[in-house]
Amino acid sequence: MSRDAPPKLGADRLADLERLVDRALRSGDTGPLRVLGYGEISPVLGWPTTDPTHACKRLPVFEDDERAGDYGALVGEYVAELTRRGVGVVPTGWETTPTAYGHLAGYAVQPTLPEAALAPRIVAEDEHGAPELLASIIDTTLEVVDARVGLDAQLSNWALLDGEL
């Protein structure tokens, strides 16, 4: 897994994405967005919408810069800790942009991954490779998790890139 610098959308592109999110929240129409997936509390959106290079996980809004900055710092610390513990984490950036209502929307930004590398796709299409992949996910989770550090081992959070989990 490459340990490249975290990707950045930049202020203008992130503001464009947030305008589409705001429109979707007000209208209920997600058509203009490129939804890559839905998490428990937040969507993962592709940007640009036509041929996404970035996967942007929009988190609930923050009241101010301090709270958004604190959360972004925790994201960075968590990614660093998982990496230290041997988890191959996709480069992850943190960016914020003002919302239409005076708050800040926070986004975890990662590069998009090839669909064929995503664990749900591998499990669905490769009956021979699926047990090995699932065993690797379980083993990695058991090695990493302790009383201090948790890990969401949901299948959709995993990929297999160049033979690495």
JSON list of C-alpha atoms in Angstrom, two decimals:
[
{"chain": "A", "resi": 1, "resn": "MET", "atom": "CA", "xyz": [0.00, 0.00, 0.00]},
{"chain": "A", "resi": 2, "resn": "SER", "atom": "CA", "xyz": [1.36, 3.36, -0.98]},
{"chain": "A", "resi": 3, "resn": "ARG", "atom": "CA", "xyz": [1.89, 5.83, 1.84]},
{"chain": "A", "resi": 4, "resn": "ASP", "atom": "CA", "xyz": [1.35, 8.84, -0.37]},
{"chain": "A", "resi": 5, "resn": "ALA", "atom": "CA", "xyz": [0.37, 12.18, 1.06]},
{"chain": "A", "resi": 6, "resn": "PRO", "atom": "CA", "xyz": [-3.34, 12.47, 1.81]},
{"chain": "A", "resi": 7, "resn": "PRO", "atom": "CA", "xyz": [-5.34, 13.69, -1.18]},
{"chain": "A", "resi": 8, "resn": "LYS", "atom": "CA", "xyz": [-6.82, 17.18, -1.20]},
{"chain": "A", "resi": 9, "resn": "LEU", "atom": "CA", "xyz": [-9.88, 18.41, -2.99]},
{"chain": "A", "resi": 10, "resn": "GLY", "atom": "CA", "xyz": [-9.18, 22.05, -2.29]},
{"chain": "A", "resi": 11, "resn": "ALA", "atom": "CA", "xyz": [-11.51, 24.80, -1.12]},
{"chain": "A", "resi": 12, "resn": "ASP", "atom": "CA", "xyz": [-13.31, 25.48, -4.41]},
{"chain": "A", "resi": 13, "resn": "ARG", "atom": "CA", "xyz": [-14.01, 21.87, -5.33]},
{"chain": "A", "resi": 14, "resn": "LEU", "atom": "CA", "xyz": [-15.07, 20.99, -1.78]},
{"chain": "A", "resi": 15, "resn": "ALA", "atom": "CA", "xyz": [-17.44, 23.99, -1.75]},
{"chain": "A", "resi": 16, "resn": "ASP", "atom": "CA", "xyz": [-18.90, 22.78, -5.07]},
{"chain": "A", "resi": 17, "resn": "LEU", "atom": "CA", "xyz": [-19.46, 19.32, -3.60]},
{"chain": "A", "resi": 18, "resn": "GLU", "atom": "CA", "xyz": [-21.06, 20.76, -0.45]},
{"chain": "A", "resi": 19, "resn": "ARG", "atom": "CA", "xyz": [-23.47, 22.83, -2.59]},
{"chain": "A", "resi": 20, "resn": "LEU", "atom": "CA", "xyz": [-24.63, 19.60, -4.25]},
{"chain": "A", "resi": 21, "resn": "VAL", "atom": "CA", "xyz": [-24.99, 17.94, -0.84]},
{"chain": "A", "resi": 22, "resn": "ASP", "atom": "CA", "xyz": [-27.03, 20.89, 0.44]},
{"chain": "A", "resi": 23, "resn": "ARG", "atom": "CA", "xyz": [-29.28, 20.74, -2.62]},
{"chain": "A", "resi": 24, "resn": "ALA", "atom": "CA", "xyz": [-29.78, 16.99, -2.11]},
{"chain": "A", "resi": 25, "resn": "LEU", "atom": "CA", "xyz": [-30.57, 17.45, 1.59]},
{"chain": "A", "resi": 26, "resn": "ARG", "atom": "CA", "xyz": [-33.17, 20.12, 0.81]},
{"chain": "A", "resi": 27, "resn": "SER", "atom": "CA", "xyz": [-34.79, 18.36, -2.17]},
{"chain": "A", "resi": 28, "resn": "GLY", "atom": "CA", "xyz": [-34.29, 14.68, -1.36]},
{"chain": "A", "resi": 29, "resn": "ASP", "atom": "CA", "xyz": [-32.84, 14.24, -4.86]},
{"chain": "A", "resi": 30, "resn": "THR", "atom": "CA", "xyz": [-29.35, 12.72, -4.82]},
{"chain": "A", "resi": 31, "resn": "GLY", "atom": "CA", "xyz": [-29.26, 12.59, -8.64]},
{"chain": "A", "resi": 32, "resn": "PRO", "atom": "CA", "xyz": [-26.54, 15.25, -9.08]},
{"chain": "A", "resi": 33, "resn": "LEU", "atom": "CA", "xyz": [-24.28, 13.48, -6.56]},
{"chain": "A", "resi": 34, "resn": "ARG", "atom": "CA", "xyz": [-22.10, 10.46, -7.29]},
{"chain": "A", "resi": 35, "resn": "VAL", "atom": "CA", "xyz": [-22.86, 8.26, -4.28]},
{"chain": "A", "resi": 36, "resn": "LEU", "atom": "CA", "xyz": [-20.17, 5.61, -3.90]},
{"chain": "A", "resi": 37, "resn": "GLY", "atom": "CA", "xyz": [-21.67, 4.16, -0.73]},
{"chain": "A", "resi": 38, "resn": "TYR", "atom": "CA", "xyz": [-23.57, 4.77, 2.45]},
{"chain": "A", "resi": 39, "resn": "GLY", "atom": "CA", "xyz": [-22.02, 4.38, 5.88]},
{"chain": "A", "resi": 40, "resn": "GLU", "atom": "CA", "xyz": [-23.89, 4.09, 9.14]},
{"chain": "A", "resi": 41, "resn": "ILE", "atom": "CA", "xyz": [-24.27, 7.86, 9.48]},
{"chain": "A", "resi": 42, "resn": "SER", "atom": "CA", "xyz": [-22.73, 9.38, 6.39]},
{"chain": "A", "resi": 43, "resn": "PRO", "atom": "CA", "xyz": [-22.48, 8.94, 2.64]},
{"chain": "A", "resi": 44, "resn": "VAL", "atom": "CA", "xyz": [-19.31, 8.46, 0.62]},
{"chain": "A", "resi": 45, "resn": "LEU", "atom": "CA", "xyz": [-19.40, 10.72, -2.41]},
{"chain": "A", "resi": 46, "resn": "GLY", "atom": "CA", "xyz": [-17.28, 10.60, -5.54]},
{"chain": "A", "resi": 47, "resn": "TRP", "atom": "CA", "xyz": [-15.65, 13.77, -6.87]},
{"chain": "A", "resi": 48, "resn": "PRO", "atom": "CA", "xyz": [-15.71, 14.85, -9.57]},
{"chain": "A", "resi": 49, "resn": "THR", "atom": "CA", "xyz": [-19.11, 13.35, -10.17]},
{"chain": "A", "resi": 50, "resn": "THR", "atom": "CA", "xyz": [-18.40, 12.33, -13.76]},
{"chain": "A", "resi": 51, "resn": "ASP", "atom": "CA", "xyz": [-15.22, 10.32, -13.20]},
{"chain": "A", "resi": 52, "resn": "PRO", "atom": "CA", "xyz": [-14.39, 10.31, -9.48]},
{"chain": "A", "resi": 53, "resn": "THR", "atom": "CA", "xyz": [-10.79, 10.42, -8.36]},
{"chain": "A", "resi": 54, "resn": "HIS", "atom": "CA", "xyz": [-11.67, 11.19, -4.73]},
{"chain": "A", "resi": 55, "resn": "ALA", "atom": "CA", "xyz": [-13.93, 9.39, -2.27]},
{"chain": "A", "resi": 56, "resn": "CYS", "atom": "CA", "xyz": [-15.30, 11.98, 0.14]},
{"chain": "A", "resi": 57, "resn": "LYS", "atom": "CA", "xyz": [-17.01, 10.87, 3.35]},
{"chain": "A", "resi": 58, "resn": "ARG", "atom": "CA", "xyz": [-19.18, 13.69, 4.59]},
{"chain": "A", "resi": 59, "resn": "LEU", "atom": "CA", "xyz": [-19.54, 13.76, 8.34]},
{"chain": "A", "resi": 60, "resn": "PRO", "atom": "CA", "xyz": [-22.14, 15.56, 10.46]},
{"chain": "A", "resi": 61, "resn": "VAL", "atom": "CA", "xyz": [-21.61, 19.30, 10.59]},
{"chain": "A", "resi": 62, "resn": "PHE", "atom": "CA", "xyz": [-19.51, 21.09, 13.18]},
{"chain": "A", "resi": 63, "resn": "GLU", "atom": "CA", "xyz": [-20.36, 24.30, 15.01]},
{"chain": "A", "resi": 64, "resn": "ASP", "atom": "CA", "xyz": [-16.98, 25.94, 14.58]},
{"chain": "A", "resi": 65, "resn": "ASP", "atom": "CA", "xyz": [-13.39, 25.68, 13.36]},
{"chain": "A", "resi": 66, "resn": "GLU", "atom": "CA", "xyz": [-12.13, 24.47, 16.74]},
{"chain": "A", "resi": 67, "resn": "ARG", "atom": "CA", "xyz": [-14.44, 21.46, 16.89]},
{"chain": "A", "resi": 68, "resn": "ALA", "atom": "CA", "xyz": [-13.84, 20.61, 13.24]},
{"chain": "A", "resi": 69, "resn": "GLY", "atom": "CA", "xyz": [-10.10, 20.94, 13.73]},
{"chain": "A", "resi": 70, "resn": "ASP", "atom": "CA", "xyz": [-10.15, 18.74, 16.82]},
{"chain": "A", "resi": 71, "resn": "TYR", "atom": "CA", "xyz": [-12.09, 16.06, 14.95]},
{"chain": "A", "resi": 72, "resn": "GLY", "atom": "CA", "xyz": [-9.71, 16.28, 11.99]},
{"chain": "A", "resi": 73, "resn": "ALA", "atom": "CA", "xyz": [-6.75, 15.86, 14.33]},
{"chain": "A", "resi": 74, "resn": "LEU", "atom": "CA", "xyz": [-8.37, 12.74, 15.81]},
{"chain": "A", "resi": 75, "resn": "VAL", "atom": "CA", "xyz": [-8.87, 11.32, 12.32]},
{"chain": "A", "resi": 76, "resn": "GLY", "atom": "CA", "xyz": [-5.17, 11.86, 11.64]},
{"chain": "A", "resi": 77, "resn": "GLU", "atom": "CA", "xyz": [-4.14, 10.27, 14.95]},
{"chain": "A", "resi": 78, "resn": "TYR", "atom": "CA", "xyz": [-6.40, 7.27, 14.37]},
{"chain": "A", "resi": 79, "resn": "VAL", "atom": "CA", "xyz": [-5.08, 6.66, 10.85]},
{"chain": "A", "resi": 80, "resn": "ALA", "atom": "CA", "xyz": [-1.51, 6.93, 12.17]},
{"chain": "A", "resi": 81, "resn": "GLU", "atom": "CA", "xyz": [-2.26, 4.46, 14.97]},
{"chain": "A", "resi": 82, "resn": "LEU", "atom": "CA", "xyz": [-3.87, 1.93, 12.63]},
{"chain": "A", "resi": 83, "resn": "THR", "atom": "CA", "xyz": [-0.89, 2.25, 10.29]},
{"chain": "A", "resi": 84, "resn": "ARG", "atom": "CA", "xyz": [1.52, 1.78, 13.21]},
{"chain": "A", "resi": 85, "resn": "ARG", "atom": "CA", "xyz": [-0.36, -1.38, 14.10]},
{"chain": "A", "resi": 86, "resn": "GLY", "atom": "CA", "xyz": [0.07, -2.75, 10.60]},
{"chain": "A", "resi": 87, "resn": "VAL", "atom": "CA", "xyz": [-3.22, -1.87, 8.93]},
{"chain": "A", "resi": 88, "resn": "GLY", "atom": "CA", "xyz": [-2.81, -0.70, 5.33]},
{"chain": "A", "resi": 89, "resn": "VAL", "atom": "CA", "xyz": [-4.87, 2.49, 5.46]},
{"chain": "A", "resi": 90, "resn": "VAL", "atom": "CA", "xyz": [-5.61, 4.34, 2.25]},
{"chain": "A", "resi": 91, "resn": "PRO", "atom": "CA", "xyz": [-4.15, 7.88, 2.41]},
{"chain": "A", "resi": 92, "resn": "THR", "atom": "CA", "xyz": [-6.76, 9.96, 4.21]},
{"chain": "A", "resi": 93, "resn": "GLY", "atom": "CA", "xyz": [-7.08, 13.73, 4.30]},
{"chain": "A", "resi": 94, "resn": "TRP", "atom": "CA", "xyz": [-9.35, 15.99, 6.31]},
{"chain": "A", "resi": 95, "resn": "GLU", "atom": "CA", "xyz": [-11.00, 19.09, 4.89]},
{"chain": "A", "resi": 96, "resn": "THR", "atom": "CA", "xyz": [-13.82, 21.39, 5.90]},
{"chain": "A", "resi": 97, "resn": "THR", "atom": "CA", "xyz": [-16.04, 23.83, 4.09]},
{"chain": "A", "resi": 98, "resn": "PRO", "atom": "CA", "xyz": [-18.77, 26.23, 5.22]},
{"chain": "A", "resi": 99, "resn": "THR", "atom": "CA", "xyz": [-22.34, 25.02, 4.90]},
{"chain": "A", "resi": 100, "resn": "ALA", "atom": "CA", "xyz": [-25.24, 27.15, 3.71]},
{"chain": "A", "resi": 101, "resn": "TYR", "atom": "CA", "xyz": [-26.35, 27.47, 7.34]},
{"chain": "A", "resi": 102, "resn": "GLY", "atom": "CA", "xyz": [-23.19, 28.86, 8.92]},
{"chain": "A", "resi": 103, "resn": "HIS", "atom": "CA", "xyz": [-21.64, 25.63, 10.17]},
{"chain": "A", "resi": 104, "resn": "LEU", "atom": "CA", "xyz": [-18.73, 23.58, 8.83]},
{"chain": "A", "resi": 105, "resn": "ALA", "atom": "CA", "xyz": [-19.05, 20.35, 6.93]},
{"chain": "A", "resi": 106, "resn": "GLY", "atom": "CA", "xyz": [-16.17, 17.97, 7.50]},
{"chain": "A", "resi": 107, "resn": "TYR", "atom": "CA", "xyz": [-14.99, 15.51, 4.88]},
{"chain": "A", "resi": 108, "resn": "ALA", "atom": "CA", "xyz": [-12.57, 12.60, 5.12]},
{"chain": "A", "resi": 109, "resn": "VAL", "atom": "CA", "xyz": [-11.01, 12.49, 1.64]},
{"chain": "A", "resi": 110, "resn": "GLN", "atom": "CA", "xyz": [-9.35, 9.44, 0.08]},
{"chain": "A", "resi": 111, "resn": "PRO", "atom": "CA", "xyz": [-8.42, 8.41, -3.43]},
{"chain": "A", "resi": 112, "resn": "THR", "atom": "CA", "xyz": [-11.00, 6.24, -5.15]},
{"chain": "A", "resi": 113, "resn": "LEU", "atom": "CA", "xyz": [-10.06, 2.58, -5.47]},
{"chain": "A", "resi": 114, "resn": "PRO", "atom": "CA", "xyz": [-10.69, 0.22, -8.38]},
{"chain": "A", "resi": 115, "resn": "GLU", "atom": "CA", "xyz": [-14.10, -1.39, -7.90]},
{"chain": "A", "resi": 116, "resn": "ALA", "atom": "CA", "xyz": [-12.60, -4.83, -8.50]},
{"chain": "A", "resi": 117, "resn": "ALA", "atom": "CA", "xyz": [-10.34, -4.31, -5.44]},
{"chain": "A", "resi": 118, "resn": "LEU", "atom": "CA", "xyz": [-13.19, -3.67, -3.00]},
{"chain": "A", "resi": 119, "resn": "ALA", "atom": "CA", "xyz": [-13.81, -6.51, -0.57]},
{"chain": "A", "resi": 120, "resn": "PRO", "atom": "CA", "xyz": [-17.59, -6.78, -1.14]},
{"chain": "A", "resi": 121, "resn": "ARG", "atom": "CA", "xyz": [-16.97, -7.21, -4.86]},
{"chain": "A", "resi": 122, "resn": "ILE", "atom": "CA", "xyz": [-14.26, -9.82, -4.28]},
{"chain": "A", "resi": 123, "resn": "VAL", "atom": "CA", "xyz": [-16.53, -11.80, -1.93]},
{"chain": "A", "resi": 124, "resn": "ALA", "atom": "CA", "xyz": [-19.44, -11.61, -4.37]},
{"chain": "A", "resi": 125, "resn": "GLU", "atom": "CA", "xyz": [-17.45, -12.65, -7.43]},
{"chain": "A", "resi": 126, "resn": "ASP", "atom": "CA", "xyz": [-14.58, -14.86, -6.27]},
{"chain": "A", "resi": 127, "resn": "GLU", "atom": "CA", "xyz": [-15.84, -17.87, -4.34]},
{"chain": "A", "resi": 128, "resn": "HIS", "atom": "CA", "xyz": [-12.31, -19.27, -4.09]},
{"chain": "A", "resi": 129, "resn": "GLY", "atom": "CA", "xyz": [-10.63, -16.09, -2.85]},
{"chain": "A", "resi": 130, "resn": "ALA", "atom": "CA", "xyz": [-13.41, -15.00, -0.51]},
{"chain": "A", "resi": 131, "resn": "PRO", "atom": "CA", "xyz": [-12.57, -17.29, 2.44]},
{"chain": "A", "resi": 132, "resn": "GLU", "atom": "CA", "xyz": [-8.94, -16.20, 2.41]},
{"chain": "A", "resi": 133, "resn": "LEU", "atom": "CA", "xyz": [-9.90, -12.52, 2.24]},
{"chain": "A", "resi": 134, "resn": "LEU", "atom": "CA", "xyz": [-12.40, -12.86, 5.07]},
{"chain": "A", "resi": 135, "resn": "ALA", "atom": "CA", "xyz": [-9.84, -14.73, 7.20]},
{"chain": "A", "resi": 136, "resn": "SER", "atom": "CA", "xyz": [-7.31, -11.92, 6.59]},
{"chain": "A", "resi": 137, "resn": "ILE", "atom": "CA", "xyz": [-9.82, -9.29, 7.65]},
{"chain": "A", "resi": 138, "resn": "ILE", "atom": "CA", "xyz": [-10.68, -11.22, 10.81]},
{"chain": "A", "resi": 139, "resn": "ASP", "atom": "CA", "xyz": [-7.01, -11.87, 11.65]},
{"chain": "A", "resi": 140, "resn": "THR", "atom": "CA", "xyz": [-6.06, -8.22, 11.09]},
{"chain": "A", "resi": 141, "resn": "THR", "atom": "CA", "xyz": [-8.97, -7.03, 13.22]},
{"chain": "A", "resi": 142, "resn": "LEU", "atom": "CA", "xyz": [-8.07, -9.37, 16.08]},
{"chain": "A", "resi": 143, "resn": "GLU", "atom": "CA", "xyz": [-4.43, -8.23, 15.95]},
{"chain": "A", "resi": 144, "resn": "VAL", "atom": "CA", "xyz": [-5.28, -4.53, 15.96]},
{"chain": "A", "resi": 145, "resn": "VAL", "atom": "CA", "xyz": [-8.21, -4.12, 18.35]},
{"chain": "A", "resi": 146, "resn": "ASP", "atom": "CA", "xyz": [-7.63, -3.71, 22.05]},
{"chain": "A", "resi": 147, "resn": "ALA", "atom": "CA", "xyz": [-9.11, -1.78, 24.96]},
{"chain": "A", "resi": 148, "resn": "ARG", "atom": "CA", "xyz": [-7.75, 1.47, 23.50]},
{"chain": "A", "resi": 149, "resn": "VAL", "atom": "CA", "xyz": [-8.21, 1.11, 19.73]},
{"chain": "A", "resi": 150, "resn": "GLY", "atom": "CA", "xyz": [-11.27, -0.11, 17.88]},
{"chain": "A", "resi": 151, "resn": "LEU", "atom": "CA", "xyz": [-11.75, -0.90, 14.23]},
{"chain": "A", "resi": 152, "resn": "ASP", "atom": "CA", "xyz": [-14.86, -1.07, 12.08]},
{"chain": "A", "resi": 153, "resn": "ALA", "atom": "CA", "xyz": [-14.28, -4.38, 10.35]},
{"chain": "A", "resi": 154, "resn": "GLN", "atom": "CA", "xyz": [-17.35, -4.06, 8.13]},
{"chain": "A", "resi": 155, "resn": "LEU", "atom": "CA", "xyz": [-16.57, -5.68, 4.78]},
{"chain": "A", "resi": 156, "resn": "SER", "atom": "CA", "xyz": [-17.15, -2.44, 2.84]},
{"chain": "A", "resi": 157, "resn": "ASN", "atom": "CA", "xyz": [-14.21, -0.84, 4.68]},
{"chain": "A", "resi": 158, "resn": "TRP", "atom": "CA", "xyz": [-11.68, -3.22, 3.12]},
{"chain": "A", "resi": 159, "resn": "ALA", "atom": "CA", "xyz": [-9.95, -3.65, -0.22]},
{"chain": "A", "resi": 160, "resn": "LEU", "atom": "CA", "xyz": [-7.22, -5.80, -1.66]},
{"chain": "A", "resi": 161, "resn": "LEU", "atom": "CA", "xyz": [-4.60, -3.74, -3.50]},
{"chain": "A", "resi": 162, "resn": "ASP", "atom": "CA", "xyz": [-1.53, -5.35, -5.03]},
{"chain": "A", "resi": 163, "resn": "GLY", "atom": "CA", "xyz": [-2.12, -8.37, -2.80]},
{"chain": "A", "resi": 164, "resn": "GLU", "atom": "CA", "xyz": [-2.23, -6.25, 0.37]},
{"chain": "A", "resi": 165, "resn": "LEU", "atom": "CA", "xyz": [-5.25, -5.83, 2.60]}
]
